[in-house]
XYZ file of C-alpha atoms in Angstrom:
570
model
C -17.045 5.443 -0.255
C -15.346 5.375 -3.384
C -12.611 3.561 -2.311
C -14.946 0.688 -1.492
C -16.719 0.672 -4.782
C -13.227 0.837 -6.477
C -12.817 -2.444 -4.879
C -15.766 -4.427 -5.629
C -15.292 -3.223 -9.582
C -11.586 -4.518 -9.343
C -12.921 -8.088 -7.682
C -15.921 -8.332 -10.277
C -13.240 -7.599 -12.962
C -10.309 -9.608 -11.746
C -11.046 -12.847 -13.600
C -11.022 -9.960 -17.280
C -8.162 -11.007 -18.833
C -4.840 -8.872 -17.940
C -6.999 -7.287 -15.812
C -8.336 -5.401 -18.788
C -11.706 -4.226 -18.829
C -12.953 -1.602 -21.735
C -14.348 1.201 -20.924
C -14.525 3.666 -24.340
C -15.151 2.943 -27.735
C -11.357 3.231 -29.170
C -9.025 0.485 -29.015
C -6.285 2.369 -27.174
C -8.730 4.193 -24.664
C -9.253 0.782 -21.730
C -8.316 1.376 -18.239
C -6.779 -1.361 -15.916
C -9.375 -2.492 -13.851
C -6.327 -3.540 -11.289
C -5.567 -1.182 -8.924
C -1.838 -2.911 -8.298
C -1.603 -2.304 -12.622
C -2.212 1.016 -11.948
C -0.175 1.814 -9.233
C 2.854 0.191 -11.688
C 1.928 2.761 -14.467
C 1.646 5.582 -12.230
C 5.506 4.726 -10.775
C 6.643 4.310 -14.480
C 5.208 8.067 -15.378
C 6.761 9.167 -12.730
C 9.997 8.098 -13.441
C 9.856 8.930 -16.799
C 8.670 12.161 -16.303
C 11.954 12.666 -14.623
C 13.757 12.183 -18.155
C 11.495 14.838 -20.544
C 13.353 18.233 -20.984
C 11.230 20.403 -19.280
C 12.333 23.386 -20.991
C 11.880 22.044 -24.167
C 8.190 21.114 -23.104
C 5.460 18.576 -23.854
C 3.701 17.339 -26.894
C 0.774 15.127 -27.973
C 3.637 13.043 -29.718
C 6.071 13.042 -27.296
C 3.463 11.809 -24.338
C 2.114 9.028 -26.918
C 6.019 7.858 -27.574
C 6.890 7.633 -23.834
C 2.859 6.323 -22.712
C 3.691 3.676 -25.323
C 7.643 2.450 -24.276
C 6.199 2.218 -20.541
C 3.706 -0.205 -21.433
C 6.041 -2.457 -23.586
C 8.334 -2.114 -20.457
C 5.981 -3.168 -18.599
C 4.563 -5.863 -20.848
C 0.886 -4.278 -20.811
C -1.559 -3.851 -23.817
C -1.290 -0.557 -25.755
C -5.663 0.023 -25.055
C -3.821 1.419 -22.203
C -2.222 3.955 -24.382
C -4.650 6.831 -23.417
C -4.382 6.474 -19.729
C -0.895 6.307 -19.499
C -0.773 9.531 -21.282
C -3.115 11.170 -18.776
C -0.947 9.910 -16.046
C 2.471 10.697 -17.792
C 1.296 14.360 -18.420
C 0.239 14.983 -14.684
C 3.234 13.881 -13.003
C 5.275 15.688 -16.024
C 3.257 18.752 -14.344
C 3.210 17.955 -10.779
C 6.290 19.941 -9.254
C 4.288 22.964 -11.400
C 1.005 22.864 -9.861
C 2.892 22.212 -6.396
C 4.410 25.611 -6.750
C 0.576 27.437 -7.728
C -1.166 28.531 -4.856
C -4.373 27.188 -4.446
C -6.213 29.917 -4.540
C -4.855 30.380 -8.755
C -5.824 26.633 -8.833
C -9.167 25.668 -10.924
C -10.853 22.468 -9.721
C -12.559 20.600 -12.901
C -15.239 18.120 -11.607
C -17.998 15.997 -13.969
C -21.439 17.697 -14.619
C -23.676 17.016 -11.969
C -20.970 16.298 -9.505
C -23.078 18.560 -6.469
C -23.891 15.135 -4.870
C -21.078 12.647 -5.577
C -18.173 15.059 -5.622
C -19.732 17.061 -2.482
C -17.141 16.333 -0.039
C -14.474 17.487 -2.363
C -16.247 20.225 -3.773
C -16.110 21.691 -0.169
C -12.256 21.103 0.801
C -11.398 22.643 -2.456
C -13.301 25.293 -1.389
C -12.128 25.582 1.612
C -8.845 25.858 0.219
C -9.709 28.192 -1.896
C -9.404 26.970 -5.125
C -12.383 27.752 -7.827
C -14.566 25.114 -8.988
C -15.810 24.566 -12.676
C -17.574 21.646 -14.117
C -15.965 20.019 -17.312
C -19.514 20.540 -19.624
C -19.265 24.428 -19.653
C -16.372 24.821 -22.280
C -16.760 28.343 -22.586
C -16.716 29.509 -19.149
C -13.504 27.200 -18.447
C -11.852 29.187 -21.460
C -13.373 32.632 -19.944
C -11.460 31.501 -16.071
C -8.460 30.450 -18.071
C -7.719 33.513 -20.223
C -9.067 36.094 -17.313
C -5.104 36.024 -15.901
C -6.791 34.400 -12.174
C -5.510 30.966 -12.579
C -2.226 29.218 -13.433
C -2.580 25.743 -12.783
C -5.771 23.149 -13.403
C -6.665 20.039 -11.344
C -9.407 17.815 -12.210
C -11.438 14.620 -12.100
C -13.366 13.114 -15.304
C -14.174 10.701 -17.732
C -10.629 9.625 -19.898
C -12.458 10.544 -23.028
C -12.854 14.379 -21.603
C -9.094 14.321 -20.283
C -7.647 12.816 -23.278
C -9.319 15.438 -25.689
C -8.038 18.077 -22.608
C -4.991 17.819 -23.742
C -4.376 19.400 -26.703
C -6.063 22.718 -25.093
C -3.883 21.998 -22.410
C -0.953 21.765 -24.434
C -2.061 24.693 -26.696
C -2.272 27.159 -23.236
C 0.406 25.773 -21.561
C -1.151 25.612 -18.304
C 0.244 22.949 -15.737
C -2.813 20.591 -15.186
C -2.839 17.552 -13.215
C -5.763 15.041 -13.829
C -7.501 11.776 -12.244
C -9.544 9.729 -14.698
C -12.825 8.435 -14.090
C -12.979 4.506 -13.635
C -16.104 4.637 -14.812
C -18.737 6.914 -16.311
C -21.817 4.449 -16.276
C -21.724 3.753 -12.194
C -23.195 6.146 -10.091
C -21.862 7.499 -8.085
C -18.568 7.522 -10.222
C -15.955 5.224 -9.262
C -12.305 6.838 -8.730
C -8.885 6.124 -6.792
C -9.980 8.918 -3.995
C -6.245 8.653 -2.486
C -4.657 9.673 -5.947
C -7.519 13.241 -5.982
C -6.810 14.023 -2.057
C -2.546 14.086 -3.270
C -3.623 15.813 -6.341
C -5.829 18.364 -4.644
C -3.531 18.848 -1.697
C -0.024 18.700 -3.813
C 2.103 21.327 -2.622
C 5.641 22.124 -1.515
C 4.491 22.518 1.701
C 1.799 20.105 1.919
C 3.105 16.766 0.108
C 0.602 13.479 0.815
C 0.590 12.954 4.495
C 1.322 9.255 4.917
C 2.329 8.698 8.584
C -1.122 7.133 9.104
C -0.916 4.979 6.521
C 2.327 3.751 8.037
C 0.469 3.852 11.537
C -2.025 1.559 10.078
C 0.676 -0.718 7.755
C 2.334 -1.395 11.584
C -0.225 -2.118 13.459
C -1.409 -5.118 10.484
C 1.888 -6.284 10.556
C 1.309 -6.464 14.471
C -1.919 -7.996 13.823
C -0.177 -10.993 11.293
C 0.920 -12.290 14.813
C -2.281 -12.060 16.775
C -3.721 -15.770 17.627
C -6.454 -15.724 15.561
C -5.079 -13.683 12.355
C -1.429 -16.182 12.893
C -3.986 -18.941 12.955
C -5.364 -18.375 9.512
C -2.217 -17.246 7.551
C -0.335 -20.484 9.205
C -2.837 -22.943 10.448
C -1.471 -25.598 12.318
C -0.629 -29.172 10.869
C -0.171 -30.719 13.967
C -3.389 -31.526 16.798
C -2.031 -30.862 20.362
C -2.579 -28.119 23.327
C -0.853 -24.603 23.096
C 2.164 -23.637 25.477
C -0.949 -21.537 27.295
C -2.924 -24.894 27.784
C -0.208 -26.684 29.156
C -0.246 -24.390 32.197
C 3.301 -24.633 32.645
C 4.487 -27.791 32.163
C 6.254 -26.777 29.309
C 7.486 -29.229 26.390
C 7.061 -32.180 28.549
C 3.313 -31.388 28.409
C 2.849 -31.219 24.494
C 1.898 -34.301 22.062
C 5.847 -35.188 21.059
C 4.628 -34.869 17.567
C 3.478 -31.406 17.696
C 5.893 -29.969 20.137
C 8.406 -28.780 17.216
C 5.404 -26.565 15.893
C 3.771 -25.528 19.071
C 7.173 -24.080 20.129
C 7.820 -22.384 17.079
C 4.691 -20.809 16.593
C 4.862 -19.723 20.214
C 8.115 -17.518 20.267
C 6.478 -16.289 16.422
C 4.010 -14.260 18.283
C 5.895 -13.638 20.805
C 7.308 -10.027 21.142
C 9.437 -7.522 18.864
C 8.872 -4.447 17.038
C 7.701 -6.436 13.658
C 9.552 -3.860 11.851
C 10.817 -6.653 9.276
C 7.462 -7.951 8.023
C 6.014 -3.784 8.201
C 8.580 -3.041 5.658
C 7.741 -5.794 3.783
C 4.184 -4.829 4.115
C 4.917 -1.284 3.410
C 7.116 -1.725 0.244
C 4.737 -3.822 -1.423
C 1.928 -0.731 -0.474
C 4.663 1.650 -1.928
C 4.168 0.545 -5.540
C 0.424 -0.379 -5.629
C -0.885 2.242 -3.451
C -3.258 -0.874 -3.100
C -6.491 -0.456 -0.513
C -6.068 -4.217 0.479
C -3.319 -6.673 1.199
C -3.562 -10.029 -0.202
C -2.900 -12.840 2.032
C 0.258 -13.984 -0.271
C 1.717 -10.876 0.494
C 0.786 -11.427 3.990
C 2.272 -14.477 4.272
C 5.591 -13.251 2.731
C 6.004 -10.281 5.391
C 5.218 -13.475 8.099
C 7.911 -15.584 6.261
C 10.469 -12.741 7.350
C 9.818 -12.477 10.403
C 9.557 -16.119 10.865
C 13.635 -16.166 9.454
C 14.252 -13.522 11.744
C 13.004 -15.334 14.633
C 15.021 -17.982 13.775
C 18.176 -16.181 14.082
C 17.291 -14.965 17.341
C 17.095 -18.170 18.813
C 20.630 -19.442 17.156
C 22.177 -16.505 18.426
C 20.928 -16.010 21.588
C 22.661 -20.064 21.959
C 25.656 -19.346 19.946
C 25.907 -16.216 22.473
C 24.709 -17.914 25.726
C 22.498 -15.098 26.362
C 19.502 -16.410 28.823
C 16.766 -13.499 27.900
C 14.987 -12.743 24.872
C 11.721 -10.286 25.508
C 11.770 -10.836 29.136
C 11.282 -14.020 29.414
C 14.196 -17.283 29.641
C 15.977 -17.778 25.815
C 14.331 -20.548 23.875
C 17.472 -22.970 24.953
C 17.082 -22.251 28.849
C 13.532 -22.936 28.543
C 13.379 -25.895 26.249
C 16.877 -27.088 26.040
C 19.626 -26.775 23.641
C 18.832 -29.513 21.532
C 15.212 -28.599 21.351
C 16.377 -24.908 20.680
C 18.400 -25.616 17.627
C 15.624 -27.787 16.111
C 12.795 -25.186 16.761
C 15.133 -22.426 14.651
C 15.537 -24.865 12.088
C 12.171 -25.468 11.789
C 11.249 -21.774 11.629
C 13.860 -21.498 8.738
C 12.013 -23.815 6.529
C 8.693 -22.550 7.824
C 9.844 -19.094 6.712
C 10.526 -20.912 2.782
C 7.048 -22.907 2.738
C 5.524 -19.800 3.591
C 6.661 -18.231 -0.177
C 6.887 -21.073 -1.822
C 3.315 -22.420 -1.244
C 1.902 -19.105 -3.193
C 3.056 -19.617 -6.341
C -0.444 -19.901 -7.770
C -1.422 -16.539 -6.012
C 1.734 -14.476 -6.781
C 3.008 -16.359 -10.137
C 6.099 -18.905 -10.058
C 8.553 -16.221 -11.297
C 7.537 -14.032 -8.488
C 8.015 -16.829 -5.750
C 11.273 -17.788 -7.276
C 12.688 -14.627 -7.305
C 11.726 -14.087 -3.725
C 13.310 -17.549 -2.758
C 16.463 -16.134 -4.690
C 16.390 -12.894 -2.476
C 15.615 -14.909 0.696
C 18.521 -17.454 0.130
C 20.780 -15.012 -0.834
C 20.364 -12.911 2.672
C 20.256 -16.243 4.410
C 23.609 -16.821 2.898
C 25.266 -13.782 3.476
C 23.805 -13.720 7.111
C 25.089 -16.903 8.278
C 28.373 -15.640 6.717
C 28.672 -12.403 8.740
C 27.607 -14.022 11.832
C 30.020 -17.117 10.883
C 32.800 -14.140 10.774
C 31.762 -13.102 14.298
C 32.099 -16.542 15.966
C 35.489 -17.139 14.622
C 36.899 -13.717 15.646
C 34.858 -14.356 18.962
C 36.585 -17.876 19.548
C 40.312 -16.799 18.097
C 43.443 -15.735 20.245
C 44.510 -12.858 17.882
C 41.764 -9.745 18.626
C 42.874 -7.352 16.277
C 40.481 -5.828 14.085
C 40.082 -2.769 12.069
C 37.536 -0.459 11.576
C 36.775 -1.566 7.932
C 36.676 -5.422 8.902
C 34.154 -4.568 11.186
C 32.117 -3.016 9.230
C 32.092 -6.004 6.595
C 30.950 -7.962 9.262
C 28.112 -5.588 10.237
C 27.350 -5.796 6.104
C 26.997 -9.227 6.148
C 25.035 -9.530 9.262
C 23.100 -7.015 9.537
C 21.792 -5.571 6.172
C 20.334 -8.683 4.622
C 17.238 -9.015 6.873
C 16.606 -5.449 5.641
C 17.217 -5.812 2.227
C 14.931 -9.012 2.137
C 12.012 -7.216 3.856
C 12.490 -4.299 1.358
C 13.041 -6.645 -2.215
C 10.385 -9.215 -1.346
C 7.357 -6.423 -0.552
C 8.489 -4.833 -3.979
C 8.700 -8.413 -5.882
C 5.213 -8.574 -5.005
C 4.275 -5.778 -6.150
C 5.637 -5.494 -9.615
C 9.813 -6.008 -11.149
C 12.439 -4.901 -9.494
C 14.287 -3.681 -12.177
C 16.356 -0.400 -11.985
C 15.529 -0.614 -8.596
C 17.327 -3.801 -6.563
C 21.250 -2.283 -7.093
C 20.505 1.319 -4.785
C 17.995 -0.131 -2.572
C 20.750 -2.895 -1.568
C 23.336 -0.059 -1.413
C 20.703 1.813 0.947
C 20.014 -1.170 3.015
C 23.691 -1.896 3.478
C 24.132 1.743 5.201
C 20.640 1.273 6.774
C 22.270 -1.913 8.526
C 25.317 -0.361 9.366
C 24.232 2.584 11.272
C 21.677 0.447 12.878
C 24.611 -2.367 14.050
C 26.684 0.633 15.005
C 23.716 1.862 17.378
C 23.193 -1.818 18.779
C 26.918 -1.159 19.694
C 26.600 2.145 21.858
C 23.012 0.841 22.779
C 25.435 -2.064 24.337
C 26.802 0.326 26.804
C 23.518 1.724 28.219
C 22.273 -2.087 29.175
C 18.579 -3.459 27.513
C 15.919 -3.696 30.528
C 13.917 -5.832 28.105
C 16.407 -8.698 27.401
C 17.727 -8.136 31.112
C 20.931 -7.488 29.854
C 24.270 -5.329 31.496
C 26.480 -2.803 30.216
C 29.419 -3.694 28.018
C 28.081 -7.113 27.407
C 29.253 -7.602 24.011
C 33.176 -6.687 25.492
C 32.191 -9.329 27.883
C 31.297 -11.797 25.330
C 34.283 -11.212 23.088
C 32.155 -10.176 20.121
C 33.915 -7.581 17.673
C 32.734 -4.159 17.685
C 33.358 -1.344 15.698
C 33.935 0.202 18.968
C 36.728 -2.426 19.721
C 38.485 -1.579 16.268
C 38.255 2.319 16.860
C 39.681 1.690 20.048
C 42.486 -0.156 19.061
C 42.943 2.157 16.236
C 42.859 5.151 18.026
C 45.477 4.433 21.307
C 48.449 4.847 22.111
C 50.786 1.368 21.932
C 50.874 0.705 25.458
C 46.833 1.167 25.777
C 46.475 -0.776 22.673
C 48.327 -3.995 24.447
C 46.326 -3.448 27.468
C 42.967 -3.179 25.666
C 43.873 -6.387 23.663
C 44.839 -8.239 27.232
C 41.658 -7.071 28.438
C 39.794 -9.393 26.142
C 41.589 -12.522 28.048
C 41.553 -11.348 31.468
C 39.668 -13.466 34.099
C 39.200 -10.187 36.078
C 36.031 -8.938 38.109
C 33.295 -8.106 35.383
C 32.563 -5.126 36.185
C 35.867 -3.574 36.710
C 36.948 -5.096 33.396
C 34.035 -2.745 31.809
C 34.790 0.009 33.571
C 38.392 0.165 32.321
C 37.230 -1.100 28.788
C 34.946 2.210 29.032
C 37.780 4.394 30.221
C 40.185 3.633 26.655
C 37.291 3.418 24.498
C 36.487 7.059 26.259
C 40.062 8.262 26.120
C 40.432 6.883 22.770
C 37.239 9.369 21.464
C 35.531 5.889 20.180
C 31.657 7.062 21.031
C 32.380 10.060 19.523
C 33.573 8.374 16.324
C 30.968 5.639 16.468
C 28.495 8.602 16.635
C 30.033 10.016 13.257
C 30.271 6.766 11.509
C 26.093 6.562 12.208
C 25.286 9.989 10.845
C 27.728 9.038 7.993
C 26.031 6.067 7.141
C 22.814 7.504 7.424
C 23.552 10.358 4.966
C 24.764 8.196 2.428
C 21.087 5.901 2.685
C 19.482 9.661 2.512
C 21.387 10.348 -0.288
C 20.779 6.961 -1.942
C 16.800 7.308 -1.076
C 16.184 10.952 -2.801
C 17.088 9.385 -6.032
C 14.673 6.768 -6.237
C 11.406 6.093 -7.857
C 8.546 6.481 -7.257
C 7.763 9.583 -4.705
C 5.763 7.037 -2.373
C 8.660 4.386 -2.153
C 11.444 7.202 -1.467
C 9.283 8.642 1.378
C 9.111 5.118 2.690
C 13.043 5.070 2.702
C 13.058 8.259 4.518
C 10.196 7.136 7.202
C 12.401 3.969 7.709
C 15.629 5.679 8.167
C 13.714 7.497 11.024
C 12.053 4.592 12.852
C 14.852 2.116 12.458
C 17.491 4.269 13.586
C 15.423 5.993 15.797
C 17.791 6.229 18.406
C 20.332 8.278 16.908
C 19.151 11.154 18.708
C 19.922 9.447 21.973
C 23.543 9.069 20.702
C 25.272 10.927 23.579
C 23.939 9.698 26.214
C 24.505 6.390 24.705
C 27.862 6.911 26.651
C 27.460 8.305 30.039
C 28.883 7.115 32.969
């Protein structure tokens, strides 16, 4: 319930300028009415929490100095001085209180709060922490000196939290603290995610987010459902559907309105969506936000709508006749048609940003168009790498070139998901240089995987074993294997790649030397290797919510690293 009254205050407030609304007498004591603006604090006091010298402790001054530099970094008026410091203090505090059992935990709530803090009155109860309400002074004073309690968590008006402090402070008692968005509503208006993590914090009970990820995948499902993909993208053109042409194909659509049909057809049309859900997801990361604006919507379909695209140019530039099940866009529609419909997607995929410029701001869209064409770049480059090694006489190839290619490739669709949910979201700042260093490992591993996954066959695409040795694409595989034989293997492996023999006895001997040659084995190591260093990478970053996205997408996307061995049976 008080999510839902959070956001009706932030839409009756959104048109308050900087999404400021006052809500004390001082000048320094407004909170942002914006739940995205306080999401951006939040991250900042958490990062900068990271800096203070613990040991040396916390002061009045010393919160007020850093509350202060975060909003100038983050070009936001100083009436939001008094918040920040709330904020700044509690996450200073947080790995404190995580450590206090809750039962030498005391909950702080508003007088009155029987009614409108009920529910949480009784899980803090239940957890056993005790429960005191902010009006009785002396009691609080009585709990806090009677050698029961080491940590306080509590919920009330910023006035009460900011004059908290100093007693705080003076104790030295780890507190953490959610202020009020409002005193004058009733029942009191609060972000009720940001009090179930405080009251829950723990080592061994951080937030539990994998159904908010649950729920983040299935809307980026839903982005592609008819009805949702018809009001995020309606269509320009008048003409029947694919469905309504029962059959007949492009020879049954208006000529005008086939390019679109088409291409909004294979849009919805299968895949994991895991592109636009990290899009989706990153962009939750740093607002913690209860709703996602259409813009952002839009963006996470603009990804998908590139990817797309560069399924159907490879699946031509690769002659493979499947994609989800069903005959490749060019053995449906024909080549020519094929080619057009990707390059329509591709500039589908850039009118999707750039028309929500008035929504998102025009520095916002152009730095996602920067982070878009930059991928698209270095894609096409990586792929452009494959083809010529594909097409050339010479096969050599090392390890390391392989691996370049797999960079260029592969890691730019993730790296554009990831940047482009967090552009819309706030500045990327500190943060673009490791998350591109994270997504280029992310891709890696995952490429490496495809490879290995290549040698167990894909019942969905309707594809064989060994397909890519068929197709004379380089593999990291290849390159171990040539790295790792013996001369007179090596000439034979490198022959292999021209013979005209029977398929599948060409892939059975390509399977012996890559076997003989330990190359699963070592592809196997290079994955966990390039997934440690993205682990590594992702437990430095800030804010908590965005490195335990990082984490959650190490496990899905890679998700079948734990299938690695039998990635390679016979």
């Amino acid at each position: 319930m008080a999510s839902t009254r959070m956001e009706t205050m932030n839409r009756e407030n959104s048109a308050a300028s900087n999404g400021v609304t006052s809500r004390g007498p001082g000048l320094l004591k407004e909170i942002p009415a914006e739940r995205s603006i306080r999401g951006l604090i939040r991250r900042e006091c958490w990062a900068a929490a990271q800096e203070i010298d613990h040991q040396a402790g916390l002061s009045k001054e010393l919160l007020e100095t850093h509350a202060r530099r975060i909003l100038a970094k983050l070009v936001l008026t100083e009436g939001y001085v008094g918040w920040t410091m709330v904020v700044l203090s509690s996450e200073f505090w947080r790995d404190q209180v995580a450590a206090v059992p809750h039962e030498r935990r005391l909950l702080l709530l508003p007088p009155d709060s029987e009614t409108s803090f009920a529910e949480l009155r009784a899980q803090a109860s239940q957890l056993g922490l005790t429960i005191a309400t902010t009006e009785s002074s002396t009691a609080i004073m009585e709990i806090l000196f009677s050698g029961t309690i080491d940590a306080i968590v509590g919920v009330a008006s910023l006035d009460i939290l900011e004059k908290a402090i100093d007693k705080i402070l003076l104790v030295g008692m780890p507190a953490l603290a959610v202020p009020l968005l409002s005193t004058s509503d009733e029942p009191p208006m609060f972000d009720a995610d940001w009090v179930q993590d405080m009251l829950h914090v723990g080592p061994a009970q951080q937030p539990n987010t994998s159904n908010r990820y649950r729920t983040l995948l299935q809307t980026a499902r839903s982005l592609f459902e008819p009805v949702e993909l018809a009001r995020l993208l309606p269509r320009q053109r008048s003409g029947p559907s694919l469905a309504e042409v029962n059959g007949a194909g492009a020879s049954g659509l208006d000529p005008l309105a086939a390019t679109e049909t088409i291409a909004h057809d294979f849009l919805a049309l299968g895949g994991k969506y895991a592109r636009p859900f990290i899009t989706l997801a990153a962009y939750d990361a740093l607002t913690e936000s209860d709703s996602l604006p259409d813009a952002v919507r839009r963006v996470a379909l603009s990804i998908e709508s590139f990817h797309k695209a560069s399924l159907v140019h490879d699946d031509i530039e690769d002659s493979d006749d499947f994609r989800y099940g069903r005959p490749s866009l060019h053995r449906a529609h024909g080549l020519p048609t094929a080619i057009n419909v990707g390059d329509y997607m591709i500039g589908l995929g850039y009118s999707l940003v750039s028309r929500e410029s008035a929504a998102l701001g025009s520095a916002v869209v152009g730095d996602i168009l920067e982070i878009l064409s930059d991928a698209h770049l270095r894609l096409s480059e990586g792929q452009g790498a494959e083809l010529l090694w594909r097409d050339a006489r010479n096969k050599q190839l090392t390890p390391q070139e392989a691996l370049e290619i797999y960079s260029l490739k592969t890691s730019p669709a993730f790296e554009a998901a990831l940047l482009s949910g967090l552009r819309c979201a706030g500045s990327l700042e500190n943060l673009q240089k490791p998350l591109q260093q994270f997504c280029e490992h992310l891709g890696i591993a995952f490429q490496i995987l495809n490879d290995l996954k290549d040698w167990q066959g894909d019942q969905d695409n309707k594809l064989g074993v060994g397909l890519d040795t068929l197709g004379g694409r380089p593999t990291v595989l290849w390159a171990l294997a040539l790295e790792g034989l013996s001369p007179e293997f090596h000439e034979e492996l490198l022959s292999l790649a021209e013979s005209q023999a029977d398929a599948e006895k060409k892939i059975l001997r390509v399977r012996e030397l890559y076997q003989s040659a330990g190359v699963f084995d070592k592809a196997a190591d290079l994955v966990r290797a390039h997934q440690a260093q993205a682990e590594a990478i992702a437990g430095q970053i800030a804010p908590e919510s965005l490195q335990r996205l990082l984490h959650y997408l190490l496990e899905i996307v890679l998700d079948r690293a734990s299938a690695l061995p039998s990635a390679t049976a016979q």
